[in-house]
């Protein structure tokens, strides 16, 4: 449980970003988390199924009610996994007093509807605080943002999205020969087989969502602690070993266990209590139900509403409407009529103009010669690079080069030098250089066919030229001087450097 | 802060720019995105409501209404993403849509990701999109995958980072770089911590400072001043 | 070098950079032309260097974050795509779109087959058998359809209840309905092409059955002049949207020597061009359908106009952009 083995980056995050870390953790550790969830959830589901096989609703309520029981081991497992220790079921059983502390009980009874359960659980299970101290701490970590509450609300809805999506998918995927899944029965008809199928799919959706929900709450807890208590810094500080002479003494301390880290007693050093968004159970319940009831959270598609606006309608209602309003409506209708005509012609014209413009361009393009190389493509650089384009090489190359250097035209000077080298290579050694040959291909040819000295000179020249041409780095005067010096010897038949 | 060399889990996606520096993009997960979606849903609903009075213009009004519904339905996100990188809902949640190399989104990419909403929406209320975001490394839905886009947290505006003045104090021996940075970080963030917590954190390093209580805190701030400002 | 010294030395550069950056970030600013914006890339590289230095020297996280923010903002400005909307659109329509379509001719022809095949088959079936249409549409829909094209009604192509609507309302309806169909046909492609297949086939069947059924009833004299005007644009555009969907499917089914994700991305960029083109064609079709198709013009003229449109569309898709360099994306 070394702190060096921390599995995730702990850094200051906004609460929303904190949630995202949880989703990543849950995704990476999904099989383990899901398996762990099933260890407690499956027996209860099976037992409940035998007990309440007549009423899927009650079964679902029972299974749902015990959610905190399945989630507690996940929190504990996550807290250890974060520090690189992967616990098995047996380890958890051994630590059962910590995994299922007595203070969990209220969460199965009157605190079951706590709106930010997954944020509270790490405090409850990992920090070992009791009573008033714990409540204060929960309030502080909850903060003012209420992200923990939103997490619960949104996850409930994501769960239903998974449920209904799964249900529809099953309904669609059933092959033709088999009995169809009656969708309306699956939601409405208590006790029917489709209803059971739907309930089971809901259970699966709960199972799929649980790791994400728990891990997101855990990560939110970490994010809040990092923000309020700079917990990330504490992790670093605790790892620092003492002065070299003290090392032996402090070695023991470096292995501080994760639990100690997580549970460092903090009651005394809490930041000034923030205004917690505290809801009583009833309020919370009401709020959840109100939100659940509101249609907006079901994320339905926009419906195309056909509003009937026939004239008959207006005349039917005319008795109820004052005359001036009728007159106004008629006027507006006439105005609309006129605007419609105007728009009609406007649209015609716009469409016509568009078609004509495109037509004109198409025709113009078709009349153009096939892919004439435009002047733009021939950048000045290419002229100097392509060795066999007709560059008029001056008689005394080095004189011209030095003249260009004198004019501060380094680019011209080096390009001339390079072109002249290519010319020389072709004349003297019969090197085959095509127009498309790049500098490096040239150099490869030279290195392959000429003695090392020439290759060396050519290499320096190519590098200097490329740095200047593409990198806009002027060569150092000394380097330039050396190049010219060596080039002179090469041209005059002597060996370059 | 990694010592073990194991890559640590994070929600970042790092992109190296042509200049050779690493930019980190903070990818945003399903919860924040779902919230943004709901907010956008409300705004769209409000726009639809505002469009309904158009029917007083008889057929012309209905034509406009239908065009308006069509435009809002398909181009509401495209319009806002091209204009400012995020729909109002996303902006309210501090999110933005960017290309996966961190550059602003292009019209083509925006069109792809928003037309493919249809696919993400299936079979019910973004079911496919939800599963895709849960499974994908960078929380991308189908539309994001095809368009090569990411939804990222734009992050809070830079917090105050002044290091409190204190007489500089040399480190007793060279500490690892990550610890030095943590000390600087401590100094910058200390004003946002409670007084007790400040002291407690400082005491975590008492084996180096050799101090406790308020003196430990001052010692750490001294180190930070020494690191940042020198003698 | 100590952090504070570093900050002091670079402060001037950072301020100047920030000034230019803020000017760039404002979408419209008056003094922008007076600012030395050509210096921005150089300053940006300076900032990149400073950020890298600050990171490697272990300066305080606050400073590193601040520089990261500055670099990121500059990066977004420097590497954003700025485009000439009008010129780009014209270039796209005059060459980019038909070229893209021709590049993926296989997808287009496959989509045509999947769309027109069922359409023709169903058309002949319901022309021969007056009950065949009921395998596709229910009785109420068929009755509506029949009433709409009853030669006794004065404006064909509108169901009875919409008789009072003006042309403009119909235009709005056609845009909304047809373009949405095209978009869905495209998006369905991501499910291995099944969605596109379904939409193309279904639409083909419905259109075919209606055409066959009405002709068989003797309503052809109102039906065919009505649809002849916009048929060329509308039907072709739906097929093109289907081709776009098939491109997505192809990336997933036969990615070639790329990862599926990369193939999907590359094909989606092409496909979205097809969808955009199809959308523009459909809006044009809606203008024709709303204002021309139902107008009391002699059927002969309508047939003639329809033939011209087919010719234009065919020539456009085969020839436009074959030569000349004005590409465009």
Short mmCIF file of N, CA and C in Angstrom, two decimals, chain A residues 214-361:
data_model
loop_
_atom_site.label_atom_id
_atom_site.label_comp_id
_atom_site.label_asym_id
_atom_site.label_seq_id
_atom_site.Cartn_x
_atom_site.Cartn_y
_atom_site.Cartn_z
N UNK A 214 -20.76 4.65 -7.83
CA UNK A 214 -19.93 4.60 -6.62
C UNK A 214 -18.57 5.23 -6.86
N UNK A 215 -17.96 4.89 -8.00
CA UNK A 215 -16.62 5.42 -8.27
C UNK A 215 -16.68 6.93 -8.47
N UNK A 216 -17.74 7.41 -9.09
CA UNK A 216 -17.85 8.85 -9.29
C UNK A 216 -17.98 9.56 -7.94
N UNK A 217 -18.75 8.97 -7.04
CA UNK A 217 -18.87 9.56 -5.71
C UNK A 217 -17.54 9.56 -4.99
N UNK A 218 -16.83 8.45 -5.11
CA UNK A 218 -15.52 8.35 -4.47
C UNK A 218 -14.56 9.39 -5.03
N UNK A 219 -14.57 9.54 -6.37
CA UNK A 219 -13.67 10.50 -7.00
C UNK A 219 -14.08 11.93 -6.64
N UNK A 220 -15.36 12.14 -6.49
CA UNK A 220 -15.82 13.47 -6.08
C UNK A 220 -15.32 13.78 -4.67
N UNK A 221 -15.36 12.74 -3.83
CA UNK A 221 -14.84 12.87 -2.46
C UNK A 221 -13.36 13.27 -2.50
N UNK A 222 -12.59 12.60 -3.36
CA UNK A 222 -11.17 12.93 -3.48
C UNK A 222 -10.99 14.36 -3.98
N UNK A 223 -11.81 14.74 -4.97
CA UNK A 223 -11.68 16.08 -5.54
C UNK A 223 -11.99 17.14 -4.49
N UNK A 224 -13.02 16.86 -3.67
CA UNK A 224 -13.37 17.84 -2.65
C UNK A 224 -12.26 17.94 -1.60
N UNK A 225 -11.71 16.79 -1.23
CA UNK A 225 -10.64 16.83 -0.24
C UNK A 225 -9.42 17.55 -0.80
N UNK A 226 -9.16 17.33 -2.09
CA UNK A 226 -8.02 18.02 -2.69
C UNK A 226 -8.24 19.52 -2.69
N UNK A 227 -9.48 19.89 -2.96
CA UNK A 227 -9.76 21.32 -3.03
C UNK A 227 -9.73 21.96 -1.65
N UNK A 228 -10.37 21.29 -0.68
CA UNK A 228 -10.50 21.91 0.63
C UNK A 228 -9.27 21.70 1.50
N UNK A 229 -8.61 20.55 1.33
CA UNK A 229 -7.55 20.21 2.26
C UNK A 229 -6.21 20.01 1.60
N UNK A 230 -6.13 20.25 0.29
CA UNK A 230 -4.88 20.02 -0.43
C UNK A 230 -4.36 18.63 -0.14
N UNK A 231 -5.23 17.66 -0.29
CA UNK A 231 -4.87 16.28 0.04
C UNK A 231 -3.77 15.78 -0.87
N UNK A 232 -3.73 16.29 -2.11
CA UNK A 232 -2.68 15.87 -3.04
C UNK A 232 -1.31 16.26 -2.52
N UNK A 233 -1.24 17.45 -1.87
CA UNK A 233 0.05 17.88 -1.32
C UNK A 233 0.44 17.00 -0.13
N UNK A 234 -0.57 16.65 0.65
CA UNK A 234 -0.28 15.80 1.80
C UNK A 234 0.35 14.49 1.35
N UNK A 235 -0.17 13.95 0.25
CA UNK A 235 0.37 12.70 -0.27
C UNK A 235 1.85 12.84 -0.58
N UNK A 236 2.21 13.97 -1.19
CA UNK A 236 3.61 14.18 -1.54
C UNK A 236 4.44 14.38 -0.27
N UNK A 237 3.94 15.22 0.62
CA UNK A 237 4.70 15.55 1.83
C UNK A 237 4.97 14.31 2.67
N UNK A 238 3.94 13.47 2.79
CA UNK A 238 4.10 12.30 3.66
C UNK A 238 5.14 11.34 3.10
N UNK A 239 5.37 11.42 1.81
CA UNK A 239 6.29 10.47 1.20
C UNK A 239 7.74 10.89 1.41
N UNK A 240 7.92 12.21 1.65
CA UNK A 240 9.29 12.72 1.75
C UNK A 240 9.99 12.07 2.93
N UNK A 241 11.17 11.60 2.67
CA UNK A 241 11.93 10.99 3.76
C UNK A 241 12.66 12.09 4.51
N UNK A 242 13.03 11.75 5.71
CA UNK A 242 13.70 12.74 6.54
C UNK A 242 15.07 13.08 5.99
N UNK A 243 15.81 13.87 6.71
CA UNK A 243 17.15 14.23 6.31
C UNK A 243 17.97 12.95 6.17
N UNK A 244 18.98 13.00 5.32
CA UNK A 244 19.76 11.78 5.10
C UNK A 244 20.13 11.07 6.40
N UNK A 245 20.49 11.81 7.43
CA UNK A 245 20.93 11.16 8.65
C UNK A 245 19.75 10.55 9.42
N UNK A 246 18.55 10.99 9.11
CA UNK A 246 17.40 10.49 9.86
C UNK A 246 16.73 9.32 9.17
N UNK A 247 17.23 8.97 8.01
CA UNK A 247 16.43 8.08 7.17
C UNK A 247 16.01 6.82 7.90
N UNK A 248 16.97 6.20 8.55
CA UNK A 248 16.66 4.94 9.22
C UNK A 248 15.45 5.07 10.11
N UNK A 249 15.42 6.16 10.83
CA UNK A 249 14.37 6.30 11.82
C UNK A 249 12.99 6.45 11.17
N UNK A 250 13.00 7.09 10.01
CA UNK A 250 11.70 7.42 9.44
C UNK A 250 11.21 6.43 8.41
N UNK A 251 12.06 5.43 8.15
CA UNK A 251 11.65 4.50 7.11
C UNK A 251 10.25 3.96 7.37
N UNK A 252 10.00 3.64 8.61
CA UNK A 252 8.72 3.04 8.94
C UNK A 252 7.58 3.96 8.51
N UNK A 253 7.84 5.23 8.63
CA UNK A 253 6.75 6.16 8.35
C UNK A 253 6.41 6.25 6.87
N UNK A 254 7.37 5.90 6.02
CA UNK A 254 7.07 6.07 4.59
C UNK A 254 6.02 5.09 4.12
N UNK A 255 5.88 4.02 4.84
CA UNK A 255 4.87 3.06 4.42
C UNK A 255 3.51 3.35 4.99
N UNK A 256 3.22 4.60 5.13
CA UNK A 256 1.93 4.95 5.71
C UNK A 256 0.83 4.30 4.89
N UNK A 257 -0.07 3.71 5.56
CA UNK A 257 -1.09 2.97 4.82
C UNK A 257 -2.17 3.89 4.30
N UNK A 258 -2.78 3.43 3.27
CA UNK A 258 -3.79 4.26 2.62
C UNK A 258 -4.91 4.62 3.57
N UNK A 259 -5.29 3.66 4.37
CA UNK A 259 -6.39 3.94 5.27
C UNK A 259 -6.07 5.11 6.17
N UNK A 260 -4.83 5.10 6.64
CA UNK A 260 -4.45 6.19 7.53
C UNK A 260 -4.53 7.51 6.78
N UNK A 261 -4.12 7.46 5.53
CA UNK A 261 -4.15 8.67 4.73
C UNK A 261 -5.58 9.15 4.57
N UNK A 262 -6.41 8.20 4.19
CA UNK A 262 -7.78 8.57 3.90
C UNK A 262 -8.51 9.01 5.14
N UNK A 263 -8.11 8.36 6.24
CA UNK A 263 -8.88 8.58 7.44
C UNK A 263 -8.20 9.53 8.39
N UNK A 264 -7.15 10.19 7.92
CA UNK A 264 -6.44 11.11 8.79
C UNK A 264 -7.47 11.94 9.54
N UNK A 265 -7.34 11.96 10.81
CA UNK A 265 -8.43 12.58 11.54
C UNK A 265 -8.44 14.06 11.25
N UNK A 266 -9.55 14.50 10.85
CA UNK A 266 -9.62 15.84 10.30
C UNK A 266 -10.62 16.70 11.00
N UNK A 267 -11.30 16.10 11.94
CA UNK A 267 -12.39 16.84 12.54
C UNK A 267 -11.90 18.15 13.13
N UNK A 268 -10.68 18.13 13.64
CA UNK A 268 -10.20 19.32 14.33
C UNK A 268 -9.80 20.42 13.36
N UNK A 269 -9.47 20.03 12.17
CA UNK A 269 -8.87 21.02 11.29
C UNK A 269 -9.74 21.28 10.08
N UNK A 270 -11.02 21.22 10.29
CA UNK A 270 -11.90 21.43 9.17
C UNK A 270 -11.88 22.89 8.76
N UNK A 271 -11.99 23.12 7.48
CA UNK A 271 -12.16 24.49 7.05
C UNK A 271 -13.48 25.01 7.60
N UNK A 272 -13.60 26.30 7.70
CA UNK A 272 -14.83 26.85 8.24
C UNK A 272 -16.00 26.25 7.49
N UNK A 273 -16.97 25.75 8.22
CA UNK A 273 -18.05 25.00 7.59
C UNK A 273 -18.72 25.81 6.49
N UNK A 274 -18.77 25.21 5.33
CA UNK A 274 -19.44 25.91 4.23
C UNK A 274 -20.93 25.76 4.39
N UNK A 275 -21.66 26.57 3.70
CA UNK A 275 -23.11 26.46 3.77
C UNK A 275 -23.54 25.19 3.07
N UNK A 276 -23.77 24.17 3.83
CA UNK A 276 -24.16 22.89 3.23
C UNK A 276 -25.59 22.98 2.74
N UNK A 277 -25.83 22.26 1.70
CA UNK A 277 -27.19 22.21 1.19
C UNK A 277 -27.85 21.04 1.89
N UNK A 278 -28.38 21.33 3.07
CA UNK A 278 -28.86 20.21 3.85
C UNK A 278 -30.35 20.05 3.63
N UNK A 279 -30.73 18.83 3.34
CA UNK A 279 -32.13 18.55 3.12
C UNK A 279 -32.57 17.53 4.15
N UNK A 280 -33.69 17.73 4.67
CA UNK A 280 -34.22 16.69 5.52
C UNK A 280 -34.70 15.56 4.63
N UNK A 281 -34.96 14.44 5.25
CA UNK A 281 -35.31 13.28 4.44
C UNK A 281 -36.58 13.54 3.63
N UNK A 282 -37.54 14.16 4.31
CA UNK A 282 -38.80 14.38 3.61
C UNK A 282 -38.60 15.34 2.43
N UNK A 283 -37.83 16.41 2.74
CA UNK A 283 -37.60 17.38 1.66
C UNK A 283 -36.92 16.69 0.49
N UNK A 284 -35.91 15.89 0.84
CA UNK A 284 -35.16 15.23 -0.21
C UNK A 284 -36.05 14.34 -1.02
N UNK A 285 -36.88 13.61 -0.29
CA UNK A 285 -37.77 12.69 -0.99
C UNK A 285 -38.68 13.46 -1.94
N UNK A 286 -39.21 14.55 -1.37
CA UNK A 286 -40.10 15.35 -2.20
C UNK A 286 -39.38 15.86 -3.44
N UNK A 287 -38.14 16.33 -3.17
CA UNK A 287 -37.40 16.92 -4.28
C UNK A 287 -37.12 15.88 -5.36
N UNK A 288 -36.69 14.72 -4.89
CA UNK A 288 -36.39 13.66 -5.87
C UNK A 288 -37.63 13.31 -6.65
N UNK A 289 -38.74 13.19 -5.93
CA UNK A 289 -39.94 12.79 -6.63
C UNK A 289 -40.41 13.87 -7.59
N UNK A 290 -40.25 15.11 -7.15
CA UNK A 290 -40.66 16.20 -8.01
C UNK A 290 -39.83 16.19 -9.29
N UNK A 291 -38.52 16.00 -9.09
CA UNK A 291 -37.65 16.02 -10.27
C UNK A 291 -37.93 14.83 -11.16
N UNK A 292 -38.14 13.68 -10.50
CA UNK A 292 -38.42 12.48 -11.29
C UNK A 292 -39.71 12.65 -12.08
N UNK A 293 -40.64 13.36 -11.45
CA UNK A 293 -41.94 13.48 -12.10
C UNK A 293 -41.88 14.42 -13.29
N UNK A 294 -40.98 15.40 -13.22
CA UNK A 294 -40.98 16.38 -14.29
C UNK A 294 -40.54 15.72 -15.58
N UNK A 295 -41.26 16.01 -16.63
CA UNK A 295 -41.05 15.33 -17.90
C UNK A 295 -39.69 15.64 -18.49
N UNK A 296 -39.18 16.83 -18.16
CA UNK A 296 -37.97 17.27 -18.84
C UNK A 296 -36.83 16.29 -18.64
N UNK A 297 -36.86 15.60 -17.51
CA UNK A 297 -35.74 14.72 -17.23
C UNK A 297 -35.82 13.42 -18.00
N UNK A 298 -36.90 13.19 -18.64
CA UNK A 298 -37.01 11.94 -19.40
C UNK A 298 -36.38 12.09 -20.77
N UNK A 299 -35.92 13.30 -21.09
CA UNK A 299 -35.23 13.52 -22.36
C UNK A 299 -35.99 12.93 -23.54
N UNK A 300 -37.15 13.43 -23.81
CA UNK A 300 -37.87 12.89 -24.95
C UNK A 300 -37.52 13.69 -26.19
N UNK A 301 -37.82 13.11 -27.31
CA UNK A 301 -37.60 13.81 -28.57
C UNK A 301 -38.62 14.93 -28.72
N UNK A 302 -38.21 15.96 -29.44
CA UNK A 302 -39.19 16.99 -29.76
C UNK A 302 -40.21 16.39 -30.70
N UNK A 303 -41.43 16.73 -30.49
CA UNK A 303 -42.49 16.18 -31.33
C UNK A 303 -42.89 17.24 -32.32
N UNK A 304 -43.10 16.83 -33.54
CA UNK A 304 -43.57 17.79 -34.52
C UNK A 304 -45.06 17.97 -34.29
N UNK A 305 -45.41 19.14 -33.82
CA UNK A 305 -46.81 19.38 -33.52
C UNK A 305 -47.47 20.02 -34.71
N UNK A 306 -48.54 19.40 -35.15
CA UNK A 306 -49.27 20.02 -36.25
C UNK A 306 -50.33 20.92 -35.68
N UNK A 307 -50.12 22.18 -35.87
CA UNK A 307 -51.11 23.11 -35.36
C UNK A 307 -52.06 23.43 -36.49
N UNK A 308 -53.27 23.09 -36.24
CA UNK A 308 -54.25 23.31 -37.29
C UNK A 308 -54.62 24.77 -37.34
N UNK A 309 -54.44 25.37 -38.48
CA UNK A 309 -54.70 26.81 -38.57
C UNK A 309 -55.64 27.11 -39.71
N UNK A 310 -56.56 26.23 -39.92
CA UNK A 310 -57.53 26.47 -40.99
C UNK A 310 -58.43 27.63 -40.67
N UNK A 311 -59.01 28.19 -41.71
CA UNK A 311 -59.87 29.36 -41.52
C UNK A 311 -61.12 29.03 -40.71
N UNK A 312 -61.59 27.78 -40.83
CA UNK A 312 -62.84 27.42 -40.17
C UNK A 312 -62.74 27.62 -38.67
N UNK A 313 -61.56 27.27 -38.17
CA UNK A 313 -61.33 27.39 -36.74
C UNK A 313 -61.62 28.79 -36.25
N UNK A 314 -61.06 29.75 -36.98
CA UNK A 314 -61.20 31.13 -36.57
C UNK A 314 -62.68 31.53 -36.56
N UNK A 315 -63.40 31.08 -37.58
CA UNK A 315 -64.79 31.50 -37.65
C UNK A 315 -65.61 30.86 -36.53
N UNK A 316 -65.22 29.63 -36.14
CA UNK A 316 -65.94 28.99 -35.05
C UNK A 316 -65.82 29.79 -33.77
N UNK A 317 -64.58 30.25 -33.53
CA UNK A 317 -64.34 30.93 -32.28
C UNK A 317 -64.76 32.39 -32.31
N UNK A 318 -65.21 32.83 -33.48
CA UNK A 318 -65.37 34.27 -33.64
C UNK A 318 -66.35 34.84 -32.62
N UNK A 319 -67.30 34.02 -32.19
CA UNK A 319 -68.24 34.54 -31.22
C UNK A 319 -67.55 34.95 -29.93
N UNK A 320 -66.49 34.23 -29.59
CA UNK A 320 -65.86 34.48 -28.30
C UNK A 320 -64.84 35.61 -28.37
N UNK A 321 -64.42 35.96 -29.57
CA UNK A 321 -63.35 36.94 -29.67
C UNK A 321 -63.92 38.33 -29.95
N UNK A 322 -63.33 39.34 -29.37
CA UNK A 322 -63.78 40.70 -29.71
C UNK A 322 -63.45 41.02 -31.16
N UNK A 323 -64.22 41.92 -31.70
CA UNK A 323 -64.07 42.21 -33.12
C UNK A 323 -62.70 42.72 -33.50
N UNK A 324 -62.19 43.61 -32.64
CA UNK A 324 -60.91 44.22 -33.01
C UNK A 324 -59.81 43.16 -33.10
N UNK A 325 -59.93 42.15 -32.23
CA UNK A 325 -58.92 41.11 -32.25
C UNK A 325 -59.02 40.30 -33.53
N UNK A 326 -60.29 40.03 -33.90
CA UNK A 326 -60.51 39.31 -35.15
C UNK A 326 -59.92 40.08 -36.32
N UNK A 327 -60.22 41.38 -36.27
CA UNK A 327 -59.74 42.24 -37.35
C UNK A 327 -58.21 42.18 -37.43
N UNK A 328 -57.63 42.25 -36.21
CA UNK A 328 -56.16 42.22 -36.13
C UNK A 328 -55.64 40.91 -36.70
N UNK A 329 -56.29 39.81 -36.29
CA UNK A 329 -55.84 38.51 -36.76
C UNK A 329 -55.95 38.42 -38.27
N UNK A 330 -57.08 38.93 -38.77
CA UNK A 330 -57.24 38.90 -40.23
C UNK A 330 -56.17 39.73 -40.91
N UNK A 331 -55.91 40.87 -40.29
CA UNK A 331 -54.87 41.74 -40.85
C UNK A 331 -53.54 41.03 -40.87
N UNK A 332 -53.23 40.40 -39.74
CA UNK A 332 -51.96 39.67 -39.66
C UNK A 332 -51.93 38.58 -40.71
N UNK A 333 -53.09 37.90 -40.86
CA UNK A 333 -53.16 36.85 -41.85
C UNK A 333 -52.89 37.40 -43.24
N UNK A 334 -53.51 38.57 -43.52
CA UNK A 334 -53.28 39.18 -44.83
C UNK A 334 -51.82 39.58 -44.98
N UNK A 335 -51.28 40.15 -43.88
CA UNK A 335 -49.86 40.50 -43.90
C UNK A 335 -49.02 39.27 -44.18
N UNK A 336 -49.38 38.17 -43.51
CA UNK A 336 -48.65 36.92 -43.72
C UNK A 336 -48.73 36.49 -45.16
N UNK A 337 -49.94 36.64 -45.71
CA UNK A 337 -50.16 36.27 -47.11
C UNK A 337 -49.19 37.03 -48.02
N UNK A 338 -49.12 38.36 -47.71
CA UNK A 338 -48.26 39.20 -48.55
C UNK A 338 -46.79 38.82 -48.36
N UNK A 339 -46.43 38.64 -47.11
CA UNK A 339 -45.05 38.26 -46.82
C UNK A 339 -44.73 36.94 -47.51
N UNK A 340 -45.73 36.04 -47.51
CA UNK A 340 -45.50 34.75 -48.14
C UNK A 340 -45.20 34.92 -49.62
N UNK A 341 -45.97 35.82 -50.24
CA UNK A 341 -45.73 36.04 -51.67
C UNK A 341 -44.34 36.62 -51.88
N UNK A 342 -44.02 37.62 -51.04
CA UNK A 342 -42.70 38.23 -51.16
C UNK A 342 -41.62 37.18 -50.97
N UNK A 343 -41.80 36.36 -49.95
CA UNK A 343 -40.79 35.34 -49.67
C UNK A 343 -40.70 34.32 -50.79
N UNK A 344 -41.85 34.03 -51.35
CA UNK A 344 -41.86 33.07 -52.44
C UNK A 344 -40.95 33.54 -53.56
N UNK A 345 -41.12 34.82 -53.93
CA UNK A 345 -40.29 35.31 -55.01
C UNK A 345 -38.84 35.43 -54.57
N UNK A 346 -38.68 35.80 -53.34
CA UNK A 346 -37.31 35.89 -52.81
C UNK A 346 -36.63 34.54 -52.90
N UNK A 347 -37.35 33.51 -52.50
CA UNK A 347 -36.77 32.16 -52.53
C UNK A 347 -36.49 31.73 -53.96
N UNK A 348 -37.45 32.02 -54.84
CA UNK A 348 -37.24 31.70 -56.24
C UNK A 348 -35.96 32.34 -56.74
N UNK A 349 -35.83 33.64 -56.38
CA UNK A 349 -34.67 34.36 -56.88
C UNK A 349 -33.39 33.81 -56.27
N UNK A 350 -33.45 33.56 -54.95
CA UNK A 350 -32.25 33.03 -54.30
C UNK A 350 -31.85 31.71 -54.93
N UNK A 351 -32.85 30.83 -55.13
CA UNK A 351 -32.56 29.55 -55.74
C UNK A 351 -32.00 29.73 -57.15
N UNK A 352 -32.64 30.64 -57.90
CA UNK A 352 -32.18 30.88 -59.26
C UNK A 352 -30.77 31.40 -59.29
N UNK A 353 -30.49 32.37 -58.41
CA UNK A 353 -29.15 32.96 -58.38
C UNK A 353 -28.13 31.89 -58.03
N UNK A 354 -28.46 31.04 -57.05
CA UNK A 354 -27.53 29.99 -56.64
C UNK A 354 -27.23 29.06 -57.82
N UNK A 355 -28.32 28.63 -58.49
CA UNK A 355 -28.13 27.71 -59.62
C UNK A 355 -27.30 28.37 -60.71
N UNK A 356 -27.60 29.64 -60.99
CA UNK A 356 -26.86 30.32 -62.05
C UNK A 356 -25.39 30.47 -61.69
N UNK A 357 -25.13 30.85 -60.45
CA UNK A 357 -23.74 31.04 -60.03
C UNK A 357 -22.97 29.74 -60.17
N UNK A 358 -23.59 28.67 -59.67
CA UNK A 358 -22.90 27.38 -59.74
C UNK A 358 -22.69 26.98 -61.18
N UNK A 359 -23.73 27.20 -61.98
CA UNK A 359 -23.63 26.86 -63.40
C UNK A 359 -22.49 27.61 -64.05
N UNK A 360 -22.42 28.89 -63.75
CA UNK A 360 -21.39 29.73 -64.35
C UNK A 360 -20.00 29.20 -63.98
N UNK A 361 -19.86 28.90 -62.71
CA UNK A 361 -18.56 28.41 -62.24
C UNK A 361 -18.21 27.08 -62.87
#
